[in-house]
């Protein structure tokens, strides 16, 4: 996902490290449901390993992770570039009306994820085509690139499966709510650049008013809109993104 942007960041004079979080690709599985805080700790430990006081460029779910790490471990993060990662709309984070039923659904999903078989795909190209239908603004060459790196041979050797841990999508909705997100964002003391697009897209669901409210939760944030892009701002217009990043870092320091 960052194969284009990371070299551009490195060209600014930084040591760019792409983190393959557990449950996402070639790293280990989650072994649990929606492990929001667990991944905070993983990133914090990586930052410490790299010497601390890192800058974080993060997209979508990763943007929320970056804020959580910066709030909990302010000494480890000196700035954040958050690419359309200020969370889903409020209605998606409300506690369920029927909590016992929600728990039962989580149990059932856990059973399917841990004991069920993953759907095999006949080819990488078929997986890329499906990814393109989910995210129609991504160019075909990019969806194919993501499929090549995001797939592995099925255990029985018949076809391909996604590397992502199926447990990643398991969790009780009330585990991640707007009050918790607000508290995490409000605790971020480092400078933040929020980049968003203008076009409707998968996982780009906040209204302009909701987006402005979320950005306002950060004590020190700048918001830049990149015209003509959707949720994947850094892929759809990497030149504009790296220009805004460079300007941001010139203002706040390396």
Short mmCIF file of C-alpha atoms in Angstrom, two decimals:
data_model
loop_
_atom_site.label_atom_id
_atom_site.label_comp_id
_atom_site.label_asym_id
_atom_site.label_seq_id
_atom_site.Cartn_x
_atom_site.Cartn_y
_atom_site.Cartn_z
CA UNK A 1 0.00 0.00 0.00
CA UNK A 2 2.95 2.35 0.61
CA UNK A 3 5.27 1.06 -2.12
CA UNK A 4 4.89 4.35 -4.00
CA UNK A 5 4.77 6.81 -1.09
CA UNK A 6 7.49 5.34 1.13
CA UNK A 7 10.34 6.02 -1.35
CA UNK A 8 9.07 9.59 -1.72
CA UNK A 9 9.25 10.02 2.07
CA UNK A 10 12.74 8.50 2.08
CA UNK A 11 13.78 10.96 -0.62
CA UNK A 12 13.04 13.78 1.84
CA UNK A 13 15.90 12.43 3.96
CA UNK A 14 14.06 10.02 6.24
CA UNK A 15 14.62 6.37 7.09
CA UNK A 16 11.26 5.01 5.92
CA UNK A 17 10.07 1.78 7.57
CA UNK A 18 6.85 0.08 6.43
CA UNK A 19 5.20 -1.84 9.27
CA UNK A 20 3.43 -5.09 8.41
CA UNK A 21 1.13 -5.25 11.43
CA UNK A 22 0.10 -8.60 12.81
CA UNK A 23 -3.06 -9.91 11.21
CA UNK A 24 -2.41 -8.00 8.00
CA UNK A 25 0.17 -9.83 5.87
CA UNK A 26 3.35 -11.80 6.53
CA UNK A 27 3.43 -10.98 10.25
CA UNK A 28 1.82 -13.33 12.77
CA UNK A 29 -1.93 -13.66 13.29
CA UNK A 30 -3.94 -11.65 15.78
CA UNK A 31 -5.12 -14.72 17.73
CA UNK A 32 -7.93 -12.55 19.06
CA UNK A 33 -10.71 -10.27 17.88
CA UNK A 34 -10.52 -6.55 17.12
CA UNK A 35 -7.26 -5.91 18.99
CA UNK A 36 -7.12 -2.10 18.92
CA UNK A 37 -4.86 -1.56 21.96
CA UNK A 38 -2.77 -4.64 21.20
CA UNK A 39 -1.65 -3.11 17.91
CA UNK A 40 -0.89 0.18 19.71
CA UNK A 41 1.66 -1.75 21.76
CA UNK A 42 3.15 -3.41 18.67
CA UNK A 43 3.74 -0.03 17.03
CA UNK A 44 5.13 1.48 20.24
CA UNK A 45 7.60 -1.40 20.57
CA UNK A 46 8.66 -0.93 16.95
CA UNK A 47 9.17 2.80 17.55
CA UNK A 48 11.33 2.02 20.58
CA UNK A 49 13.32 -0.47 18.53
CA UNK A 50 13.95 2.26 15.95
CA UNK A 51 15.13 4.68 18.63
CA UNK A 52 11.91 6.50 19.46
CA UNK A 53 10.67 9.95 18.44
CA UNK A 54 9.47 8.75 15.05
CA UNK A 55 7.18 10.36 12.54
CA UNK A 56 4.22 8.25 11.44
CA UNK A 57 2.54 8.32 8.04
CA UNK A 58 -0.65 6.27 8.33
CA UNK A 59 -3.76 5.52 6.30
CA UNK A 60 -7.32 4.67 7.35
CA UNK A 61 -7.24 2.18 10.27
CA UNK A 62 -3.54 3.01 10.64
CA UNK A 63 -4.40 6.65 11.24
CA UNK A 64 -6.36 5.67 14.31
CA UNK A 65 -3.49 3.48 15.43
CA UNK A 66 -1.03 6.36 15.04
CA UNK A 67 -3.17 8.59 17.24
CA UNK A 68 -3.52 5.92 19.89
CA UNK A 69 0.24 5.39 20.04
CA UNK A 70 1.00 9.12 20.12
CA UNK A 71 -1.52 9.66 22.91
CA UNK A 72 -0.29 6.79 25.06
CA UNK A 73 3.44 7.20 24.34
CA UNK A 74 4.00 10.89 23.46
CA UNK A 75 7.76 10.54 23.79
CA UNK A 76 7.80 8.08 20.89
CA UNK A 77 5.97 10.14 18.23
CA UNK A 78 7.04 13.61 17.06
CA UNK A 79 4.52 14.08 14.21
CA UNK A 80 1.75 12.27 12.35
CA UNK A 81 0.47 12.37 8.79
CA UNK A 82 -3.05 10.92 8.99
CA UNK A 83 -4.46 9.96 5.58
CA UNK A 84 -8.25 9.72 5.88
CA UNK A 85 -7.97 7.89 9.17
CA UNK A 86 -10.10 9.79 11.70
CA UNK A 87 -12.60 6.98 12.14
CA UNK A 88 -15.96 5.79 10.85
CA UNK A 89 -19.20 7.77 11.29
CA UNK A 90 -20.74 7.91 14.78
CA UNK A 91 -23.56 5.50 13.94
CA UNK A 92 -21.02 2.80 13.13
CA UNK A 93 -19.52 3.03 16.62
CA UNK A 94 -22.63 3.06 18.80
CA UNK A 95 -23.02 0.22 21.31
CA UNK A 96 -25.50 -2.39 20.07
CA UNK A 97 -29.06 -2.26 21.39
CA UNK A 98 -28.97 -6.00 22.04
CA UNK A 99 -25.59 -6.69 23.66
CA UNK A 100 -26.18 -10.44 24.27
CA UNK A 101 -27.02 -10.87 20.58
CA UNK A 102 -23.89 -8.91 19.60
CA UNK A 103 -21.77 -11.15 21.83
CA UNK A 104 -23.32 -14.23 20.25
CA UNK A 105 -22.51 -12.88 16.77
CA UNK A 106 -18.92 -12.36 17.87
CA UNK A 107 -18.76 -15.93 19.17
CA UNK A 108 -20.10 -17.23 15.86
CA UNK A 109 -17.71 -15.08 13.84
CA UNK A 110 -14.80 -16.24 15.98
CA UNK A 111 -15.77 -19.85 15.37
CA UNK A 112 -15.91 -19.29 11.61
CA UNK A 113 -12.60 -17.41 11.56
CA UNK A 114 -10.69 -19.92 13.70
CA UNK A 115 -12.23 -23.20 12.60
CA UNK A 116 -13.72 -22.49 9.19
CA UNK A 117 -11.93 -22.72 5.88
CA UNK A 118 -10.96 -19.63 3.95
CA UNK A 119 -12.51 -19.12 0.56
CA UNK A 120 -10.00 -20.12 -2.12
CA UNK A 121 -9.60 -18.01 -5.24
CA UNK A 122 -8.66 -19.51 -8.59
CA UNK A 123 -6.09 -16.85 -9.45
CA UNK A 124 -4.37 -13.68 -8.29
CA UNK A 125 -6.11 -11.85 -11.14
CA UNK A 126 -9.52 -12.89 -9.81
CA UNK A 127 -8.58 -11.56 -6.36
CA UNK A 128 -7.42 -8.29 -7.91
CA UNK A 129 -10.71 -7.95 -9.79
CA UNK A 130 -12.67 -8.40 -6.57
CA UNK A 131 -10.49 -5.86 -4.77
CA UNK A 132 -11.17 -3.46 -7.63
CA UNK A 133 -14.93 -3.88 -7.19
CA UNK A 134 -14.59 -3.08 -3.48
CA UNK A 135 -12.43 -0.03 -4.20
CA UNK A 136 -13.32 1.12 -7.71
CA UNK A 137 -11.15 4.24 -7.55
CA UNK A 138 -7.95 2.18 -7.38
CA UNK A 139 -6.24 1.63 -10.76
CA UNK A 140 -6.14 -2.00 -12.00
CA UNK A 141 -2.34 -2.18 -11.81
CA UNK A 142 -2.52 -1.24 -8.13
CA UNK A 143 -5.21 -3.81 -7.25
CA UNK A 144 -3.10 -6.45 -8.98
CA UNK A 145 -0.04 -5.30 -7.02
CA UNK A 146 -1.99 -5.52 -3.76
CA UNK A 147 -3.32 -8.98 -4.63
CA UNK A 148 0.15 -10.30 -5.48
CA UNK A 149 1.51 -9.16 -2.14
CA UNK A 150 -1.65 -9.84 -0.12
CA UNK A 151 -2.24 -13.46 -1.15
CA UNK A 152 -0.66 -16.81 -0.41
CA UNK A 153 -1.24 -20.34 -1.73
CA UNK A 154 -4.09 -22.16 0.00
CA UNK A 155 -3.07 -24.79 2.53
CA UNK A 156 -4.17 -27.61 0.24
CA UNK A 157 -2.35 -26.08 -2.72
CA UNK A 158 -5.60 -25.46 -4.58
CA UNK A 159 -5.84 -21.78 -5.45
CA UNK A 160 -5.05 -18.71 -3.35
CA UNK A 161 -6.27 -17.11 -0.11
CA UNK A 162 -5.83 -13.66 1.37
CA UNK A 163 -3.04 -13.39 3.95
CA UNK A 164 -5.14 -11.16 6.23
CA UNK A 165 -6.17 -12.88 9.46
CA UNK A 166 -9.96 -13.47 9.35
CA UNK A 167 -10.00 -12.67 13.09
CA UNK A 168 -9.28 -9.05 12.20
CA UNK A 169 -12.93 -8.32 11.56
CA UNK A 170 -14.21 -10.02 14.72
CA UNK A 171 -15.20 -7.96 17.74
CA UNK A 172 -18.05 -6.52 19.76
CA UNK A 173 -19.02 -3.12 18.27
CA UNK A 174 -18.95 -1.40 21.65
CA UNK A 175 -15.22 -2.20 21.98
CA UNK A 176 -14.49 0.71 19.64
CA UNK A 177 -16.77 3.68 20.21
CA UNK A 178 -16.71 7.39 19.50
CA UNK A 179 -16.02 8.37 23.11
CA UNK A 180 -12.89 6.22 23.15
CA UNK A 181 -11.77 7.60 19.79
CA UNK A 182 -12.34 11.17 21.01
CA UNK A 183 -10.29 10.52 24.15
CA UNK A 184 -7.41 9.06 22.12
CA UNK A 185 -7.37 11.88 19.58
CA UNK A 186 -7.61 14.59 22.25
CA UNK A 187 -4.55 13.12 23.99
CA UNK A 188 -2.29 13.54 20.96
CA UNK A 189 0.13 16.38 21.68
CA UNK A 190 2.34 16.19 18.58
CA UNK A 191 1.55 18.09 15.34
CA UNK A 192 -0.81 16.25 12.97
CA UNK A 193 -1.49 16.67 9.25
CA UNK A 194 -4.86 15.21 8.19
CA UNK A 195 -5.23 14.57 4.46
CA UNK A 196 -8.62 13.73 2.97
CA UNK A 197 -10.15 13.59 -0.50
CA UNK A 198 -13.28 14.97 -2.08
CA UNK A 199 -14.77 11.95 -3.86
CA UNK A 200 -17.20 9.33 -2.49
CA UNK A 201 -15.46 6.02 -1.93
CA UNK A 202 -15.51 2.83 0.10
CA UNK A 203 -14.68 3.59 3.76
CA UNK A 204 -14.95 7.33 3.20
CA UNK A 205 -18.19 7.91 5.06
CA UNK A 206 -17.90 11.04 7.21
CA UNK A 207 -19.81 14.15 6.26
CA UNK A 208 -17.85 17.41 5.96
CA UNK A 209 -19.23 18.51 9.33
CA UNK A 210 -18.27 15.23 11.03
CA UNK A 211 -14.82 15.38 9.49
CA UNK A 212 -14.25 18.94 10.71
CA UNK A 213 -15.35 17.89 14.20
CA UNK A 214 -12.93 14.96 14.27
CA UNK A 215 -10.01 17.08 13.07
CA UNK A 216 -10.91 19.62 15.77
CA UNK A 217 -10.42 16.98 18.44
CA UNK A 218 -6.65 17.06 17.83
CA UNK A 219 -4.96 19.77 19.91
CA UNK A 220 -2.56 20.60 17.05
CA UNK A 221 -3.85 19.58 13.62
CA UNK A 222 -3.86 20.90 10.07
CA UNK A 223 -6.40 19.63 7.54
CA UNK A 224 -5.71 19.59 3.82
CA UNK A 225 -8.20 18.37 1.20
CA UNK A 226 -6.70 16.83 -1.96
CA UNK A 227 -9.19 17.40 -4.81
CA UNK A 228 -10.18 14.50 -7.03
CA UNK A 229 -9.20 11.76 -4.59
CA UNK A 230 -11.21 9.35 -2.46
CA UNK A 231 -10.20 7.21 0.50
CA UNK A 232 -6.80 6.26 -0.95
CA UNK A 233 -5.48 9.80 -1.22
CA UNK A 234 -1.81 8.78 -1.24
CA UNK A 235 -2.32 6.33 -4.10
CA UNK A 236 -4.57 8.48 -6.24
CA UNK A 237 -2.38 11.60 -6.04
CA UNK A 238 1.00 10.74 -4.49
CA UNK A 239 2.65 13.87 -5.89
CA UNK A 240 0.19 16.16 -4.12
CA UNK A 241 0.44 14.13 -0.91
CA UNK A 242 4.23 14.25 -0.71
CA UNK A 243 4.09 17.99 -1.45
CA UNK A 244 1.76 18.57 1.49
CA UNK A 245 3.90 16.31 3.69
CA UNK A 246 7.04 18.24 2.77
CA UNK A 247 5.36 21.57 3.56
CA UNK A 248 4.04 20.21 6.87
CA UNK A 249 7.46 19.00 7.94
CA UNK A 250 9.02 22.31 6.97
CA UNK A 251 6.60 23.97 9.40
CA UNK A 252 6.88 21.58 12.35
CA UNK A 253 10.47 20.40 11.99
CA UNK A 254 11.99 17.07 10.90
#
